Tab-separated table of C-alpha atoms in Angstrom:
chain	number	residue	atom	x	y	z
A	1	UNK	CA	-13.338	-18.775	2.607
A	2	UNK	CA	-10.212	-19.236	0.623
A	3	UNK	CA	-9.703	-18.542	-3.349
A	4	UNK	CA	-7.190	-21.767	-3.709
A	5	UNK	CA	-7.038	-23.886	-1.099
A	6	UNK	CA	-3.768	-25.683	-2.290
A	7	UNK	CA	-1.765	-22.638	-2.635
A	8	UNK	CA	-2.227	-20.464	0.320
A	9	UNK	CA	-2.567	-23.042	3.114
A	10	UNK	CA	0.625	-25.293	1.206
A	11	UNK	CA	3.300	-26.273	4.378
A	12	UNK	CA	5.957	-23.945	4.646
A	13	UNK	CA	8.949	-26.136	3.420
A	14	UNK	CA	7.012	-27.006	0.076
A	15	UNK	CA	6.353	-23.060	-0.156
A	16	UNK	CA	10.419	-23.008	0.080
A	17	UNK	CA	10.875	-25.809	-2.492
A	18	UNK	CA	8.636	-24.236	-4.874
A	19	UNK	CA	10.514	-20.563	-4.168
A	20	UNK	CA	13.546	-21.766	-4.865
A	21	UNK	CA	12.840	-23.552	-7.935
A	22	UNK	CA	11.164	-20.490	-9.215
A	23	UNK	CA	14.218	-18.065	-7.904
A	24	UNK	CA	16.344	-20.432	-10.043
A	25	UNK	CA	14.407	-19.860	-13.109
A	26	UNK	CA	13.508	-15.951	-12.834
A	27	UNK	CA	17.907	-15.653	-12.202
A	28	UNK	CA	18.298	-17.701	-15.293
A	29	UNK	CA	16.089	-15.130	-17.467
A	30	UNK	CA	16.908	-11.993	-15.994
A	31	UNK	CA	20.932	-12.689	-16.524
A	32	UNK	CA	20.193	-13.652	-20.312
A	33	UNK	CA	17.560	-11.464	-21.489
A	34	UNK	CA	17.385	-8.079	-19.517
A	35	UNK	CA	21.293	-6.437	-20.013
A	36	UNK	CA	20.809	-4.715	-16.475
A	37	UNK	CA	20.992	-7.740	-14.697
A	38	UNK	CA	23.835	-8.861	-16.551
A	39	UNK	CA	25.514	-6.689	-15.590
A	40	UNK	CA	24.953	-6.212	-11.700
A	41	UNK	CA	25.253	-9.937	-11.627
A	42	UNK	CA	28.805	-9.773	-13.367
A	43	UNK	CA	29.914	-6.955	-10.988
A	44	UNK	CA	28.873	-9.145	-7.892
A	45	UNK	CA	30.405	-12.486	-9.622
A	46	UNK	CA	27.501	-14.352	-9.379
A	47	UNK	CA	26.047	-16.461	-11.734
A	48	UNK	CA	22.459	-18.546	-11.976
A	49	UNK	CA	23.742	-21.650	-11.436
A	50	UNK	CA	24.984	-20.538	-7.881
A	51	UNK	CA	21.972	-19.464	-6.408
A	52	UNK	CA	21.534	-23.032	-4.565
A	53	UNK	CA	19.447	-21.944	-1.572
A	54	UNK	CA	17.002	-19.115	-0.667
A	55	UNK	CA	19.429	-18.014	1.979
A	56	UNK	CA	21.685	-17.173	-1.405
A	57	UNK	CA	19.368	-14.666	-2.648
A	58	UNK	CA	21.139	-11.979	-0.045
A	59	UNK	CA	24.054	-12.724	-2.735
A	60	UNK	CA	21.883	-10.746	-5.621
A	61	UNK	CA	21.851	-7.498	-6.315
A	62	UNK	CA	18.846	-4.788	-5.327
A	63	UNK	CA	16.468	-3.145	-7.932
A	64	UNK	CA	15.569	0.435	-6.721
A	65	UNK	CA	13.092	2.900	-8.306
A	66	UNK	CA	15.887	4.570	-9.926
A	67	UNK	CA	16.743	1.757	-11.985
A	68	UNK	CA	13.279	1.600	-13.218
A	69	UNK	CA	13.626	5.219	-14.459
A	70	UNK	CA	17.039	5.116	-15.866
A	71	UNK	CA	16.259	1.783	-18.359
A	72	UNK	CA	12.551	3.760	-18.918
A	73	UNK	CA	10.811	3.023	-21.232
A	74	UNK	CA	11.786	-1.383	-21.814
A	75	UNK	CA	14.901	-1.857	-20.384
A	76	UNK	CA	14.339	-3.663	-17.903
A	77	UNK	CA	11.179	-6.329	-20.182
A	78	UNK	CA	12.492	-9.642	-20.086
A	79	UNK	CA	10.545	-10.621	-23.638
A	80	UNK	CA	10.315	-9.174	-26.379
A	81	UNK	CA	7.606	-6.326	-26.554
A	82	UNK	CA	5.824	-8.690	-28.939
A	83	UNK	CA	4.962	-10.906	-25.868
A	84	UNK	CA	3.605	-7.898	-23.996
A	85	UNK	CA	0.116	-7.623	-23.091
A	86	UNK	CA	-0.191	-5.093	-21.492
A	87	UNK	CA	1.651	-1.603	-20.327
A	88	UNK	CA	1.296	0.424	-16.635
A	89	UNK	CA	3.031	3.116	-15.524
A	90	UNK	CA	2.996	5.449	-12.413
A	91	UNK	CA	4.351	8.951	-12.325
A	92	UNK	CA	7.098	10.009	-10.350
A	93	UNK	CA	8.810	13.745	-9.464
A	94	UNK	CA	11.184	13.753	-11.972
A	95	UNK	CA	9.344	13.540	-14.849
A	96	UNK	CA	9.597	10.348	-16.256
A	97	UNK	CA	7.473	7.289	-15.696
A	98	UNK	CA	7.909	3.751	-14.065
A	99	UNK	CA	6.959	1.860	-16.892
A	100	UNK	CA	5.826	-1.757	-16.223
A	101	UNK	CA	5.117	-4.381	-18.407
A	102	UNK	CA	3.042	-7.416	-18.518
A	103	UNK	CA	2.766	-10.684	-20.421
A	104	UNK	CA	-1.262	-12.579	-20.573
A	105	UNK	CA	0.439	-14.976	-18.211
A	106	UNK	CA	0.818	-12.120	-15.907
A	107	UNK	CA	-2.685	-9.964	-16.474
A	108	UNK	CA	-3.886	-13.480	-15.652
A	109	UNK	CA	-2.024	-14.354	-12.128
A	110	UNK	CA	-2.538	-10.902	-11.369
A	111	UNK	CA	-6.351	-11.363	-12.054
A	112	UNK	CA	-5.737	-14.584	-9.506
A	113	UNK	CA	-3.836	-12.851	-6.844
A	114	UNK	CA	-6.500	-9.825	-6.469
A	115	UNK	CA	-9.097	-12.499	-6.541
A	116	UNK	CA	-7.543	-14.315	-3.388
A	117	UNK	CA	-7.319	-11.077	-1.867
A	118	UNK	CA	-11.056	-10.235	-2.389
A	119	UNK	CA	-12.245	-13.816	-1.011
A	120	UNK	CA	-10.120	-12.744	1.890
A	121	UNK	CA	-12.238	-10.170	2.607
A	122	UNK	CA	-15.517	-12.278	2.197
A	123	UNK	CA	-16.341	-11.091	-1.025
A	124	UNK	CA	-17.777	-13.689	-2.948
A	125	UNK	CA	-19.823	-14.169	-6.887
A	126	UNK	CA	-22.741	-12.850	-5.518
A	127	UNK	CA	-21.503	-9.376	-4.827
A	128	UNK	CA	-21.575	-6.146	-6.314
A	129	UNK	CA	-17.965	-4.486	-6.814
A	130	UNK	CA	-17.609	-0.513	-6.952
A	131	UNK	CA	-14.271	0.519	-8.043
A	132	UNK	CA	-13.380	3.984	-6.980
A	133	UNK	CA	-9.803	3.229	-7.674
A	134	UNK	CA	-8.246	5.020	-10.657
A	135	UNK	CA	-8.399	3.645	-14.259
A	136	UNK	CA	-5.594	4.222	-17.086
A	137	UNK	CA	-1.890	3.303	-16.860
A	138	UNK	CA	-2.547	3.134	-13.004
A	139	UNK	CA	-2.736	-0.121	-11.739
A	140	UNK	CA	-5.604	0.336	-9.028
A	141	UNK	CA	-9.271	0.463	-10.828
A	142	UNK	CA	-8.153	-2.504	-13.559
A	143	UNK	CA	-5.973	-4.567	-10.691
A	144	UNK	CA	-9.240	-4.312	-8.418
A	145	UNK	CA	-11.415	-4.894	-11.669
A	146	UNK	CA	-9.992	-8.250	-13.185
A	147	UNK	CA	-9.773	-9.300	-9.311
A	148	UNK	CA	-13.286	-8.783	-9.124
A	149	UNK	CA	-14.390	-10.561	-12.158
A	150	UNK	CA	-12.412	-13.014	-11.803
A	151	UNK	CA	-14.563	-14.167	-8.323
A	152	UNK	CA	-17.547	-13.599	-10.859
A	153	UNK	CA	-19.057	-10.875	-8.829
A	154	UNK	CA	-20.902	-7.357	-10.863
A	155	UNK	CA	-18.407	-4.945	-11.367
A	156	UNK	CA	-19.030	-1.422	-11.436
A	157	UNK	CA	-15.628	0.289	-13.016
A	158	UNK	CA	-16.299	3.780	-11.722
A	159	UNK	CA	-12.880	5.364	-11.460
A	160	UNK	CA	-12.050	8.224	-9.494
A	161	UNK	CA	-13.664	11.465	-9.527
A	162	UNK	CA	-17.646	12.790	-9.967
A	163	UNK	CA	-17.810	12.069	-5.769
A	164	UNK	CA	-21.621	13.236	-5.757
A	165	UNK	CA	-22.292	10.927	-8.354
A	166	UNK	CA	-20.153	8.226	-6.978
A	167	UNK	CA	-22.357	8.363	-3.993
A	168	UNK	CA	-25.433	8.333	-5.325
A	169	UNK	CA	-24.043	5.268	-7.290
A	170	UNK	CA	-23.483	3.175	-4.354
A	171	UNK	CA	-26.745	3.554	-3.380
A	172	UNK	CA	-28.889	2.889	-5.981
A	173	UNK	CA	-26.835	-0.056	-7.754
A	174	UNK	CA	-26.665	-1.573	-4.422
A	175	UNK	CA	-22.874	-2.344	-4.106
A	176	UNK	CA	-21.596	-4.811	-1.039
A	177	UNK	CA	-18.034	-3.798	-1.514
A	178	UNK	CA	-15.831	-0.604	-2.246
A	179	UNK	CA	-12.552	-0.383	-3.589
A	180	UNK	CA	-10.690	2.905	-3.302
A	181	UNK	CA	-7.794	4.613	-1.291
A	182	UNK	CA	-9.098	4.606	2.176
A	183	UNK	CA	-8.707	8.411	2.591
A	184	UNK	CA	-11.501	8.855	-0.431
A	185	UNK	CA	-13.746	6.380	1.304
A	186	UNK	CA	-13.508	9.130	3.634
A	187	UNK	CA	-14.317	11.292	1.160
A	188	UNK	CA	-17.615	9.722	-0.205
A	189	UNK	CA	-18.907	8.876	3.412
A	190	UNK	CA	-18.838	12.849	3.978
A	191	UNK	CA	-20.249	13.512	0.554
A	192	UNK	CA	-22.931	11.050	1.593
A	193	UNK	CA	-23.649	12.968	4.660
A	194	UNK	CA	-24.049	16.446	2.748
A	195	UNK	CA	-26.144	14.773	0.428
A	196	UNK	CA	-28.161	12.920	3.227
A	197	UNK	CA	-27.164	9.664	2.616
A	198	UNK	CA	-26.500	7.012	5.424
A	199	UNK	CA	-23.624	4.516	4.048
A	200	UNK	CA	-24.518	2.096	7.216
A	201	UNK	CA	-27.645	1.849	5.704
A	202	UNK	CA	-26.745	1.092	2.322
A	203	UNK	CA	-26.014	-2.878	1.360
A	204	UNK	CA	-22.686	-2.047	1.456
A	205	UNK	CA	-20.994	-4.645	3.832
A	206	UNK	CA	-17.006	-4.714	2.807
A	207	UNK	CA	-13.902	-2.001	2.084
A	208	UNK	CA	-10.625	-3.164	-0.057
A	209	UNK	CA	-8.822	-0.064	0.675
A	210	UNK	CA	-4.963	0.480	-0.217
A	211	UNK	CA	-2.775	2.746	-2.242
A	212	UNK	CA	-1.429	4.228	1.106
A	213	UNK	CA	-0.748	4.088	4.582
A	214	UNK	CA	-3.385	4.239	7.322
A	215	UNK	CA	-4.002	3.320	10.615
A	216	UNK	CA	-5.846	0.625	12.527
A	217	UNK	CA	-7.743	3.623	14.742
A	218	UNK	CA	-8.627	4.753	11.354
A	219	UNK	CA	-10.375	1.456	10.289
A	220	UNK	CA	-11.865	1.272	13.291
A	221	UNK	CA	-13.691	4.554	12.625
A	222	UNK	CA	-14.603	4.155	9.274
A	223	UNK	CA	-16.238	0.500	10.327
A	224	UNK	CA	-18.430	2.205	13.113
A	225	UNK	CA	-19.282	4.958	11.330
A	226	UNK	CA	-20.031	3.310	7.196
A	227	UNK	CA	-21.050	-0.032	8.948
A	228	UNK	CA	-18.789	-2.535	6.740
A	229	UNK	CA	-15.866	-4.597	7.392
A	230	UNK	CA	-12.571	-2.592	6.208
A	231	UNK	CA	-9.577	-4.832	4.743
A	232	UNK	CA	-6.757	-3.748	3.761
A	233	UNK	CA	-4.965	-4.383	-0.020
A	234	UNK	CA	-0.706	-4.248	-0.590
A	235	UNK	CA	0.662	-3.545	-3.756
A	236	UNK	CA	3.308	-1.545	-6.206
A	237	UNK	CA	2.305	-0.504	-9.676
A	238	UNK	CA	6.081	-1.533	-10.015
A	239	UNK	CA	5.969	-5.043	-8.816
A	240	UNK	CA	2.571	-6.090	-10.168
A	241	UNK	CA	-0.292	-3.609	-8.744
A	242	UNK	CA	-2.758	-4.300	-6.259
A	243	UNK	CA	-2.876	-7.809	-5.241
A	244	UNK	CA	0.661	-8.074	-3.317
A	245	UNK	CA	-0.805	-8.936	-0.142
A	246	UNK	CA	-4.156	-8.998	1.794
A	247	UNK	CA	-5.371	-8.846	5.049
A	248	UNK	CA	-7.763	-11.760	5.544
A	249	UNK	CA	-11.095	-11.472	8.383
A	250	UNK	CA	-8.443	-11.989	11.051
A	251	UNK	CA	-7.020	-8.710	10.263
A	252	UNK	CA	-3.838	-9.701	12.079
A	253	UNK	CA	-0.891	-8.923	9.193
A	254	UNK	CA	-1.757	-8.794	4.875
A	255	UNK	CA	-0.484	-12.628	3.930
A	256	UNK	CA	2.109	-11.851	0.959
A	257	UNK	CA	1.545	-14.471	-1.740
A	258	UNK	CA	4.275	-16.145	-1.275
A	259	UNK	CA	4.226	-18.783	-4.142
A	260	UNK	CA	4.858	-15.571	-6.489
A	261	UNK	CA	6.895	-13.128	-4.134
A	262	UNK	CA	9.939	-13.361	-2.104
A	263	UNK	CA	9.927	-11.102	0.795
A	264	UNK	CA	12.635	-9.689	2.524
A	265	UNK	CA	12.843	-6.871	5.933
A	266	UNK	CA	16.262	-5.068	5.135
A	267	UNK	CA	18.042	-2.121	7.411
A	268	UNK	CA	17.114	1.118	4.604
A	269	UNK	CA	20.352	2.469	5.832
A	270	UNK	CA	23.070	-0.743	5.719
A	271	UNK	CA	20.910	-2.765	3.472
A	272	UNK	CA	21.534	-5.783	5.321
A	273	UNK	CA	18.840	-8.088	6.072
A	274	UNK	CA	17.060	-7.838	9.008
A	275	UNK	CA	16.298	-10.644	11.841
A	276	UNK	CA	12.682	-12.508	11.944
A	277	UNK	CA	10.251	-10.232	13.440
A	278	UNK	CA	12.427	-7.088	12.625
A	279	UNK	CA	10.676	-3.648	11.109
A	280	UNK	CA	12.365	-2.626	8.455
A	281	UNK	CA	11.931	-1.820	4.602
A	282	UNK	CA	10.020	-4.229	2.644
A	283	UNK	CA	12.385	-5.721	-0.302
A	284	UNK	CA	10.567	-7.807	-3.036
A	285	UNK	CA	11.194	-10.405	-5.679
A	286	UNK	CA	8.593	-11.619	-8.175
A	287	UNK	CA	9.498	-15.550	-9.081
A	288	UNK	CA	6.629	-15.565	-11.589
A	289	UNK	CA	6.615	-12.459	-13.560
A	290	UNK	CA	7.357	-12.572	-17.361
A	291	UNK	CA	7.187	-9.140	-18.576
A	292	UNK	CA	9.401	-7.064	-16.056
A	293	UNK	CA	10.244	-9.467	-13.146
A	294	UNK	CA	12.045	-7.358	-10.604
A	295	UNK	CA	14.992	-8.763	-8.420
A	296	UNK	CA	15.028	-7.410	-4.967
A	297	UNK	CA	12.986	-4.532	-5.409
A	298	UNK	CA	13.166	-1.861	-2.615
A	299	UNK	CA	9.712	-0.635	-1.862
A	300	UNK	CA	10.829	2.072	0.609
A	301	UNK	CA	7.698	0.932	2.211
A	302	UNK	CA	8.587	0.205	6.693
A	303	UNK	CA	6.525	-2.758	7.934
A	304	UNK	CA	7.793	-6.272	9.578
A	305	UNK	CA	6.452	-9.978	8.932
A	306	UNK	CA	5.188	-12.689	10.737
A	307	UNK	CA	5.513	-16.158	9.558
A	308	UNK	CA	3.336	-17.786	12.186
A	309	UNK	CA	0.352	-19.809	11.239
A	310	UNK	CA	-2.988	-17.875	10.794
A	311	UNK	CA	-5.873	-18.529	12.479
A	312	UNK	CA	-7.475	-18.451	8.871
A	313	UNK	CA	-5.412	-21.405	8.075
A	314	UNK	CA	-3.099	-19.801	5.411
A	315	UNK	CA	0.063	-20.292	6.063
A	316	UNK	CA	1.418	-17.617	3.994
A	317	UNK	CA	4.015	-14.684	5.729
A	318	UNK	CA	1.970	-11.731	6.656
A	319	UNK	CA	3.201	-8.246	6.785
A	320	UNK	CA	2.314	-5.958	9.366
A	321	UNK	CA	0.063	-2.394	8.416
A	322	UNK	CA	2.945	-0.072	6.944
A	323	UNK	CA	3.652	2.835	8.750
A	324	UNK	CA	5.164	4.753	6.484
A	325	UNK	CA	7.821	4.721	3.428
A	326	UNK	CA	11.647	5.377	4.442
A	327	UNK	CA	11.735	8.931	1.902
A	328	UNK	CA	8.542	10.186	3.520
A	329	UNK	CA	9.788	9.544	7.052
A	330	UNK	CA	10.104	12.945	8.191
A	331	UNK	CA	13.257	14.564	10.474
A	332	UNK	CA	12.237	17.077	13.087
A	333	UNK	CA	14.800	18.394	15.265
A	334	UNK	CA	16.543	14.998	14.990
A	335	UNK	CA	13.493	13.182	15.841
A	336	UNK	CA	12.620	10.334	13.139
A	337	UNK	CA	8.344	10.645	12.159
A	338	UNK	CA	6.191	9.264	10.437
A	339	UNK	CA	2.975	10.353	9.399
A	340	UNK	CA	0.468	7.493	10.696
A	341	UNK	CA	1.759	7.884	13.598
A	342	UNK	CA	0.610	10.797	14.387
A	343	UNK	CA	-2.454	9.848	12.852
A	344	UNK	CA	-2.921	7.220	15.602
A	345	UNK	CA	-2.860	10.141	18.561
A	346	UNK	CA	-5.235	11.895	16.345
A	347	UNK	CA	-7.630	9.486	15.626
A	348	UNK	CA	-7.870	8.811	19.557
A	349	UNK	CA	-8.932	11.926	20.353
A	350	UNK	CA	-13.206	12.428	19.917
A	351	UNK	CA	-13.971	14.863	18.097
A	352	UNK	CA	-11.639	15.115	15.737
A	353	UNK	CA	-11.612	13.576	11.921
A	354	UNK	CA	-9.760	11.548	10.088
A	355	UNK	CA	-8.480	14.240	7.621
A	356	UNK	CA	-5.145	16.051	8.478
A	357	UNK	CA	-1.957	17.507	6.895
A	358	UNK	CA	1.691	17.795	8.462
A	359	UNK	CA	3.001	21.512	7.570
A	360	UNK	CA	6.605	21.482	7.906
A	361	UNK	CA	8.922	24.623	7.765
A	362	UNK	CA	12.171	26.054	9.145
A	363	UNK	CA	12.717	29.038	11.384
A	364	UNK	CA	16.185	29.556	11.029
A	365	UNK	CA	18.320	27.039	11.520
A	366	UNK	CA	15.520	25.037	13.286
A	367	UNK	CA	12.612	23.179	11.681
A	368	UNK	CA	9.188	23.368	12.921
A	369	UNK	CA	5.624	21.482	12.589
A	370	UNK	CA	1.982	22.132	12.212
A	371	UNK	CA	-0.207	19.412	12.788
A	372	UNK	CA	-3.577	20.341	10.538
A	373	UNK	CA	-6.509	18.642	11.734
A	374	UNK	CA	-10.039	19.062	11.165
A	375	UNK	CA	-13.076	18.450	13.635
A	376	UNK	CA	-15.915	17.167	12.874
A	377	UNK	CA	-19.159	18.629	12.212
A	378	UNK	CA	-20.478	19.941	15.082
A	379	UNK	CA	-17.264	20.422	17.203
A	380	UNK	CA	-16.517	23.552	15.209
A	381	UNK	CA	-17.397	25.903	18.269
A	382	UNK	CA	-16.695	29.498	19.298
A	383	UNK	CA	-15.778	28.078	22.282
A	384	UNK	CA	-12.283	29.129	22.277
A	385	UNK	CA	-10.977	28.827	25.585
A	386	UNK	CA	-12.287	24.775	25.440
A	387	UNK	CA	-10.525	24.123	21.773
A	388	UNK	CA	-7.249	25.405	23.107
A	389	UNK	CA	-7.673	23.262	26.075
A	390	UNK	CA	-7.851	20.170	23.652
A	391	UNK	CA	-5.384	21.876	21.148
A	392	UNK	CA	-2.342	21.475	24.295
A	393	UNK	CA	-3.905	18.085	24.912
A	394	UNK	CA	-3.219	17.199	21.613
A	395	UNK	CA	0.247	18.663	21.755
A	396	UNK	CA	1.530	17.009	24.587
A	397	UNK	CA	0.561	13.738	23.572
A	398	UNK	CA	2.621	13.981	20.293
A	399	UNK	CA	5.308	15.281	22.259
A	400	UNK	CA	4.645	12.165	25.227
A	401	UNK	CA	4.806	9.620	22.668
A	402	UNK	CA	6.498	10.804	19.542
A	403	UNK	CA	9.330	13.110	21.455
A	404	UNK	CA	8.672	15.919	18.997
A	405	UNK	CA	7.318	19.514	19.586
A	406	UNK	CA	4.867	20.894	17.336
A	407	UNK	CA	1.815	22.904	16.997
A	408	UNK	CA	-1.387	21.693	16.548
A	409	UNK	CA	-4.083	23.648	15.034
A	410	UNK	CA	-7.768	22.574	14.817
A	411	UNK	CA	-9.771	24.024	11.402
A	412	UNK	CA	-12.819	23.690	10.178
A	413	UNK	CA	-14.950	20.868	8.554
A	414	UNK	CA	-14.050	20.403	4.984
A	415	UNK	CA	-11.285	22.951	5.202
A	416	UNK	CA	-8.170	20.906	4.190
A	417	UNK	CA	-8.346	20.202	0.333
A	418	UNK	CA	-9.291	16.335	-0.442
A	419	UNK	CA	-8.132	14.374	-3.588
A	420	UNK	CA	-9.375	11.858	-5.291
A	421	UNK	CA	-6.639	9.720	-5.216
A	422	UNK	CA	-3.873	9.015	-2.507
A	423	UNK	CA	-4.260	11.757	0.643
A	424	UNK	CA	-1.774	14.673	0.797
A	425	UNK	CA	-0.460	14.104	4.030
A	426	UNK	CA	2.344	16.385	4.069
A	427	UNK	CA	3.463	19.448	3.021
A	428	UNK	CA	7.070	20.111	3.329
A	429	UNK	CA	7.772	24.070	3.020
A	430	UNK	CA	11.723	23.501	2.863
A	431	UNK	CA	11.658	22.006	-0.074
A	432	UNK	CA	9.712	24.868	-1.689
């Protein structure tokens, strides 16, 4: 099924005409209302007028984080704050928020977008909605909420948090699809089982789960074992929220809607942009936002795109899972790793779960890593001898495949702390 047929199936050279013409527009208002721009345009000497192609948008400046912070709290609104609707924001280590703000022509596409992505999924009018995603300045639980209305199924506007509750929820209001980070569906399928509750058994057929990286062996496993189809949701509380992109029942790539982002695979390093095909960091440009549109926005998030035609019949670029973000790619001994990958040698492996944390120190001059990972109920044994054994297994497949050294250290059920948000995935002890 698809939310707008015209749209997301629309041949690829209109898609360019109608990106272009939009480009055009969102350079014209950026240079003359938002001083930032302005500026890096005038440094650059470029002007509107000579952005003739989409190949000339590698002429335009980049919008990082950073810049977000330094014009906090409106610098970077392109109307007045009159026009504004509506304000997120998402916390970040320094301190100060990234502020984003939106006009009702934005809550409104942003409603649309989230409501492709759910149809994507199968969800449909006739379905209850539980939204385990956070409510408040961030942008999951109300992204995932208006997305959900806007279909016309039942929402349920949970929130994060009250787990046993959340549980007990899902089964007696009979929701058919969850919304949440994927490592807290994780979270409420064990509360389930400690409460003896059997998700597969529930009506619960469908999983919109985003916020952060995870792996396809990790879908995989949480399909078998909660008996729904898990799809998987793209977006930046920065560039709009939730909504970005969506995996559709091909799960083959998340199509990016196109008619209201640019997309772009740049080197993190040189900045240049990539080949076709290349992996690289995700750079983004919203052609239709009003309140803060954002020119070439790095993401920091690694992932590649595909622009051939889906078997689904969009014909939209889809971006491959994201493996990880380019400042939490971790260095070990001069070896470059990220965290899903590991993930996918864990998740491999029977008897072990889906929850584990990346302890990195330094002995001396030389750094060192701890690969957490809990078993699953059960597997716990006094067995020693046999957990070692699959301990080295472990081991030398992260060192077979990822070229790193580390030690791997099995722990017991419900031993690593869970949140209720995005997963803690690592813990860095050189920074403390």
């Amino acid at each position: 099924m698809i939310f707008d047929i015209e749209k997301e199936t629309m041949p690829r050279e209109d898609l360019k005409k109608l990106q272009l013409s939009r480009l055009q527009d969102l350079c014209s208002r950026i240079y003359y209302n938002v001083p930032f721009y302005k500026k890096k345009f005038d440094e650059l000497g470029v002007k509107p007028a000579d952005i003739r192609s989409l190949d000339d948008l590698k002429r335009l400046p980049f919008t990082t984080k950073q810049d977000l912070r330094d014009n906090y709290p409106y610098g970077l609104f392109a109307v007045p704050l009159d026009n504004i609707e509506r304000i997120h924001a998402s916390s970040g280590t320094t301190g100060k928020a990234v502020v984003d703000g939106y006009t009702r022509r934005d809550v409104a596409t942003w409603a649309e977008l989230v409501a492709r992505g759910l149809t994507m999924a199968g969800a449909t009018a006739s379905d209850i909605v539980h939204v385990a995603y956070g409510y408040g300045l961030f942008t999951g639980g109300l992204g995932a909420h208006y997305g959900a209305e806007r279909i016309g199924a039942t929402v349920v506007p949970m929130s994060g948090g009250a787990t046993r509750r959340q549980v007990q929820l899902l089964r007696d209001f009979g929701a058919t699809v969850l919304c949440c980070t994927p490592s807290y569906a994780n979270y409420l399928y064990e509360a389930a089982v400690d409460q003896g509750i059997d998700i597969a058994k529930l009506p619960l057929r469908v999983g919109v789960f985003g916020a952060e990286p995870w792996t396809d062996e990790m879908r995989q496993d949480m399909e078998r074992k909660m008996g729904i189809s898990a799809h998987n949701i793209y977006g930046l509380s920065e560039v709009m929220g939730p909504g970005v992109a969506m995996d559709c029942e091909e799960k083959n790539g998340m199509h990016i809607h196109e008619d209201h982002f640019i997309a772009e695979i740049i080197d993190p390093e040189t900045c240049e942009v990539l080949p076709e095909g290349s992996t690289g960091e995700l750079v983004l440009t919203t052609i239709t936002k009003q309140g803060m549109p954002l020119l070439r926005y790095r993401t920091r998030d690694i992932t590649s795109l595909d622009h051939t035609l889906c078997h689904c019949g969009r014909t939209t670029a889809r971006m491959t899972r994201i493996t990880g973000r380019s400042d939490d790619m971790l260095i070990i001994r001069g070896v470059n790793l990220f965290p899903s990958q590991v993930e996918s040698i864990l998740m491999e492996k029977e008897g072990l779960a889906s929850t584990y944390q990346l302890v990195v120190d330094r002995e001396g001059p030389l750094d060192t890593l701890e690969v957490q990972v809990e078993l699953i109920e059960g597997m716990f044994s006094d067995e020693v001898k046999a957990m070692q054994e699959q301990e080295v297994r472990v081991r030398k497949k992260i060192k077979e495949f990822l070229g790193v050294t580390a030690k791997v250290t099995f722990v017991a059920p419900h031993s690593i702390k869970r949140s209720e948000g995005k997963a803690v995935r690592i813990i860095d002890k050189r920074k403390m």
